[in-house]
PDB file of C-alpha atoms in Angstrom:
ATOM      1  CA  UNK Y 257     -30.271  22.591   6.669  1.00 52.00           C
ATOM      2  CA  UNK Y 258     -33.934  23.514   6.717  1.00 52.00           C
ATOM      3  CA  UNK Y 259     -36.591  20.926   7.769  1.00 55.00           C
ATOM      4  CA  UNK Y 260     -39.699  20.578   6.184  1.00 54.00           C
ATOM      5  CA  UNK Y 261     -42.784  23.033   6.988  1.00 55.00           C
ATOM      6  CA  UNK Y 262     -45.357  21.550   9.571  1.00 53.00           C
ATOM      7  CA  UNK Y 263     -48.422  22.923  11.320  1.00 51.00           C
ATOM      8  CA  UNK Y 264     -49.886  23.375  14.379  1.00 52.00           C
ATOM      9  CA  UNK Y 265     -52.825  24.924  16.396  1.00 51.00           C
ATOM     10  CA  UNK Y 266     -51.744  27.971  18.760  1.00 52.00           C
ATOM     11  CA  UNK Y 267     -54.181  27.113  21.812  1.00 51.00           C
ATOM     12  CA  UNK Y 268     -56.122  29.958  20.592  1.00 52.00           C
ATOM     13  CA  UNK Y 269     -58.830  28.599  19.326  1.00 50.00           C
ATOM     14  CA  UNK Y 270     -57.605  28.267  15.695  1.00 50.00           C
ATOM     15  CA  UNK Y 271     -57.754  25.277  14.076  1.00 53.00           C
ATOM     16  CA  UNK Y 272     -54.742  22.886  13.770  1.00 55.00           C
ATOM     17  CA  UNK Y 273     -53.341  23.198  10.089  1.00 56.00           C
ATOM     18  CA  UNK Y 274     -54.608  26.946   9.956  1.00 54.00           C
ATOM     19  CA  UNK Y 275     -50.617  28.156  10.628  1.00 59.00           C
ATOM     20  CA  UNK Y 276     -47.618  27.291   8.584  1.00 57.00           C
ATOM     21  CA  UNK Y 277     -44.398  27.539  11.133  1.00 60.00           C
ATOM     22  CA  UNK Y 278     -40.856  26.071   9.245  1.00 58.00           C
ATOM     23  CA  UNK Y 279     -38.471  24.838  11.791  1.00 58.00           C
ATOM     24  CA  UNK Y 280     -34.469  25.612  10.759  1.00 59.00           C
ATOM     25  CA  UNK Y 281     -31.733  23.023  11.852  1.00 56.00           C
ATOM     26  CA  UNK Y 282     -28.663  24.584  10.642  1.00 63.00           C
ATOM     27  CA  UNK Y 283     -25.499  23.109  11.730  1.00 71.00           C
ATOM     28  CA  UNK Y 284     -23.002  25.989  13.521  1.00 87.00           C
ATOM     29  CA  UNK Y 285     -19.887  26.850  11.540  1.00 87.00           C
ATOM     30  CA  UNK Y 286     -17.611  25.946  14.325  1.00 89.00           C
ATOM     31  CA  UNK Y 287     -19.235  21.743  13.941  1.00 90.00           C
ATOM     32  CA  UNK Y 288     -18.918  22.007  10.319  1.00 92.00           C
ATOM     33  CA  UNK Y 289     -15.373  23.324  10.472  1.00 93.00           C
ATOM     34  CA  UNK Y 290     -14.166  20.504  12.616  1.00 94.00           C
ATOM     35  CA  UNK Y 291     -16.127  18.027  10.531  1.00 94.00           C
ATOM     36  CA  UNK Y 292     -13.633  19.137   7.579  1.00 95.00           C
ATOM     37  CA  UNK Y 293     -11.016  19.290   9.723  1.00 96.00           C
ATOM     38  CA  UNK Y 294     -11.376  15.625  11.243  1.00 97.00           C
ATOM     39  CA  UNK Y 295     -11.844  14.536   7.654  1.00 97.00           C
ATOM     40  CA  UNK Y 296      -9.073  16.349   5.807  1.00 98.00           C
ATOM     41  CA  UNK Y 297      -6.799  15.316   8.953  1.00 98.00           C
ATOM     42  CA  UNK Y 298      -7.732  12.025   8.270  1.00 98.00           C
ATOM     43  CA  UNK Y 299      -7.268  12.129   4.555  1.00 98.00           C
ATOM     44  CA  UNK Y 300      -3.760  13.519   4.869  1.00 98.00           C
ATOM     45  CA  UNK Y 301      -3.288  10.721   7.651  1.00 97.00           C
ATOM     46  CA  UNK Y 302      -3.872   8.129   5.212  1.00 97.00           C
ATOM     47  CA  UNK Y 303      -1.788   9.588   2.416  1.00 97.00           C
ATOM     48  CA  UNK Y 304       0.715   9.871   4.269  1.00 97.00           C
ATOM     49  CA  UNK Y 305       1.185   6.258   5.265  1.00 96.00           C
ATOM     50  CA  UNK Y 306       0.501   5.489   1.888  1.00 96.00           C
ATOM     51  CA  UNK Y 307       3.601   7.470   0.568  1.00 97.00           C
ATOM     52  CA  UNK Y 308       6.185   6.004   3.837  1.00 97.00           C
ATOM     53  CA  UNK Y 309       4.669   2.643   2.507  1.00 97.00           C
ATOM     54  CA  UNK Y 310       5.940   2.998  -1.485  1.00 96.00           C
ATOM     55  CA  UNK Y 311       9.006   4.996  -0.269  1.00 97.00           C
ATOM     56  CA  UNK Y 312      10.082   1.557   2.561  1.00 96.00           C
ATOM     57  CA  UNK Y 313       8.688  -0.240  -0.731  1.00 96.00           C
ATOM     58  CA  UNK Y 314      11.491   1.254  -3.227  1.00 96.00           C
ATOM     59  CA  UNK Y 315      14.024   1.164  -0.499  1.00 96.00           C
ATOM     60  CA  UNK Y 316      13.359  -2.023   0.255  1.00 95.00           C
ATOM     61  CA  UNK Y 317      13.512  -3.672  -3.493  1.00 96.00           C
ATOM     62  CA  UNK Y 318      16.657  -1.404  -3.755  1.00 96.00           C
ATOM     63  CA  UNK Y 319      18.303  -3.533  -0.463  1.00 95.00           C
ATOM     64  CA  UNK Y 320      17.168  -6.662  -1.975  1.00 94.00           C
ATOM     65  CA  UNK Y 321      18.855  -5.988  -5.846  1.00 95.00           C
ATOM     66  CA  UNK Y 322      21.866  -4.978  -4.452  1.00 95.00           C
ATOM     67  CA  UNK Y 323      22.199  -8.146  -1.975  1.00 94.00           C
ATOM     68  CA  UNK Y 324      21.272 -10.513  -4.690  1.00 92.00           C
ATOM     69  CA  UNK Y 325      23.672  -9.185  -6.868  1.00 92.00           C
ATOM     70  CA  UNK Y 326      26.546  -9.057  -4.404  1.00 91.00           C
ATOM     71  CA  UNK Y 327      25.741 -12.371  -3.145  1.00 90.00           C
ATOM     72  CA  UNK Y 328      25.012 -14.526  -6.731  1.00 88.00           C
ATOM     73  CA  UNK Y 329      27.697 -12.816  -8.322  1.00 86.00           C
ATOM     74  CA  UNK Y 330      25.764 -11.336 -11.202  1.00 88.00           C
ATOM     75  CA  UNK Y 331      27.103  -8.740 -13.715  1.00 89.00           C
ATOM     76  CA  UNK Y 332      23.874  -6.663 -13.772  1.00 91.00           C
ATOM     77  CA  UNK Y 333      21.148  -6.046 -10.748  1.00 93.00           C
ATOM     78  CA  UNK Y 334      18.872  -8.118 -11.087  1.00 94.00           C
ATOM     79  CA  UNK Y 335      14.857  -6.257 -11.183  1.00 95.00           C
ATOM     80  CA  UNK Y 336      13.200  -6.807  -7.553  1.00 95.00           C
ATOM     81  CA  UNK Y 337       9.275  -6.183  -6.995  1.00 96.00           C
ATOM     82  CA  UNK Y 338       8.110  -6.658  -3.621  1.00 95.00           C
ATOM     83  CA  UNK Y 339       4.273  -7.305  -3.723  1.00 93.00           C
ATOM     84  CA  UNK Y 340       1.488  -6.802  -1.663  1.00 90.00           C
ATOM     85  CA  UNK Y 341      -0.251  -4.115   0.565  1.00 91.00           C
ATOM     86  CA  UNK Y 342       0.963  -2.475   3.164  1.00 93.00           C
ATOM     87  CA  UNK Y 343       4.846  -3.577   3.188  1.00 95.00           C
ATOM     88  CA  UNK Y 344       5.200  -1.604   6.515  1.00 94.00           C
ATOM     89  CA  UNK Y 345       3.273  -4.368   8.187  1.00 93.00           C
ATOM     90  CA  UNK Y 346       5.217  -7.455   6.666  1.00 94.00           C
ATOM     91  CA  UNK Y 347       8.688  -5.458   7.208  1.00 94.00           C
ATOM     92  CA  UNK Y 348       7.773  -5.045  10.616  1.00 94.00           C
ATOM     93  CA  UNK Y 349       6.729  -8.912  10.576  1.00 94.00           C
ATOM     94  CA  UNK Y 350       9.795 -10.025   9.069  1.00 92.00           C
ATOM     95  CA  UNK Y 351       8.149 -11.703   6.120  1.00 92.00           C
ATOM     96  CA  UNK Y 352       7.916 -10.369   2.911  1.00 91.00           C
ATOM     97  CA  UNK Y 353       4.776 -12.640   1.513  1.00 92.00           C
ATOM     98  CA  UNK Y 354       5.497 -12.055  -2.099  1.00 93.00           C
ATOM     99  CA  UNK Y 355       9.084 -11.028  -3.849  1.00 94.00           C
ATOM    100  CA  UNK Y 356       9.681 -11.922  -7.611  1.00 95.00           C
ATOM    101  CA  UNK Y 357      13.600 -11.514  -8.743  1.00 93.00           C
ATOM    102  CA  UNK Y 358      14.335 -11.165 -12.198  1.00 93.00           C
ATOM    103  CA  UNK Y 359      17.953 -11.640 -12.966  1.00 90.00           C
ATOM    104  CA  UNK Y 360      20.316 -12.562 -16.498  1.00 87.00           C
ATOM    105  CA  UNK Y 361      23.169 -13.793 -16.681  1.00 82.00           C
ATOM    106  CA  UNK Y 362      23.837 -15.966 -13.379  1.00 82.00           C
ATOM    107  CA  UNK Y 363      27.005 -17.300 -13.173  1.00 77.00           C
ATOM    108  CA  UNK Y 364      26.523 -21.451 -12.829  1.00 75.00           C
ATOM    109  CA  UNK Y 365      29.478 -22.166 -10.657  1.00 68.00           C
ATOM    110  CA  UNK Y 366      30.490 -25.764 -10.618  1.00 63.00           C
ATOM    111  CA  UNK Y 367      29.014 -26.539 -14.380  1.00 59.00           C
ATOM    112  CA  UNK Y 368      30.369 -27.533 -17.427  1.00 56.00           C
ATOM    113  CA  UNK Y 369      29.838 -26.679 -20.790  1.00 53.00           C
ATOM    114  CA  UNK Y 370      26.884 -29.231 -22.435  1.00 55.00           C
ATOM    115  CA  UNK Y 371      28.869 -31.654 -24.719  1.00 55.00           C
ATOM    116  CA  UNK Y 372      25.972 -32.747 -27.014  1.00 49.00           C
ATOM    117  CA  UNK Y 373      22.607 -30.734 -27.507  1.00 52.00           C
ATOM    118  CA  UNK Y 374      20.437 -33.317 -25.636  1.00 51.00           C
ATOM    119  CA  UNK Y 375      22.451 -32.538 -22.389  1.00 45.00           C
ATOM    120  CA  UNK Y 376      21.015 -29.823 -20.151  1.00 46.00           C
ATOM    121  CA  UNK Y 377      23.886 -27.033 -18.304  1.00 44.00           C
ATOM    122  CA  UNK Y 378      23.647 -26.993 -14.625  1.00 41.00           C
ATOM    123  CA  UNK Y 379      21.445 -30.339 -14.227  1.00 42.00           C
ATOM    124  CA  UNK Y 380      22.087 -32.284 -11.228  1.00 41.00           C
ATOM    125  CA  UNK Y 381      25.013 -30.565  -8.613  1.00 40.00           C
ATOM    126  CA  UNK Y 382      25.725 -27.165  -8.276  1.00 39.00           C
ATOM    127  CA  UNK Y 383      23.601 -25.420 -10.419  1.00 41.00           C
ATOM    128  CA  UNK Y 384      22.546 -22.986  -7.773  1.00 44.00           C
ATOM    129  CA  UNK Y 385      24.165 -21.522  -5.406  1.00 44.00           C
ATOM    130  CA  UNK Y 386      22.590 -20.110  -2.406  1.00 46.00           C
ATOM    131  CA  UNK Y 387      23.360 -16.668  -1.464  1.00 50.00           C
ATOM    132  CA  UNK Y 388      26.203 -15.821   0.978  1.00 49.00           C
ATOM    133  CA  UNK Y 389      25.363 -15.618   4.721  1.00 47.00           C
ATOM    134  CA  UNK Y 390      26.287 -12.232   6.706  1.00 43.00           C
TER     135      UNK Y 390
END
């Protein structure tokens, strides 16, 4: 980096302004190599927990599918999206804030068939059924 020209006297007599001196500030290799360094370090830091985040992501809507299939009895697994950013941190929590379950064809134990078209299938008891406890 070069700084911008100034002037000065020498002592000599001469005037001050009479002698144009330009001062250099360049920054050593070695400072600008670790500046990169630091930075791409950090860059590949970040990506990195990015990528364990989507992977514990995938794995995690994976667990969930196959559990709420297993557990309401469906015939297909149901689609799982686990939402929000980073999951690491509400896995390691315990919570998982947001989880939206998209499933067809749930078996309603405990109902009957509707007998006219006013009447609604599954109304009143037992048209969920709570997943199974491990």
């Amino acid at each position: 980096m070069v700084m911008t020209p100034y002037h000065h006297g020498d002592g000599h007599g001469r005037r001050p302004g009479s002698g144009v001196d330009t001062v250099s500030v360049d920054a050593s290799p070695r400072v600008l190599r670790r500046a990169v360094t630091a930075l791409a370090s950090l860059a590949m830091v970040g990506a990195t927990f990015v990528i364990v985040d989507r992977v514990a992501t995938g794995q995690t809507e994976s667990r969930t599918a196959e559990a709420f299939q297993q557990g309401m009895g469906t015939p297909q697994r149901p689609s799982v999206d686990v939402r929000g950013f980073p999951v690491l941190t509400q896995l390691a929590s315990g919570t998982l804030r947001h989880v939206d379950i998209t499933a067809e064809d749930i078996p309603a134990h405990g109902t009957s068939v509707p007998d006219h078209p006013g009447h609604r299938a599954g109304a009143g008891q037992g048209a969920r059924r709570p997943p199974r406890q491990r």
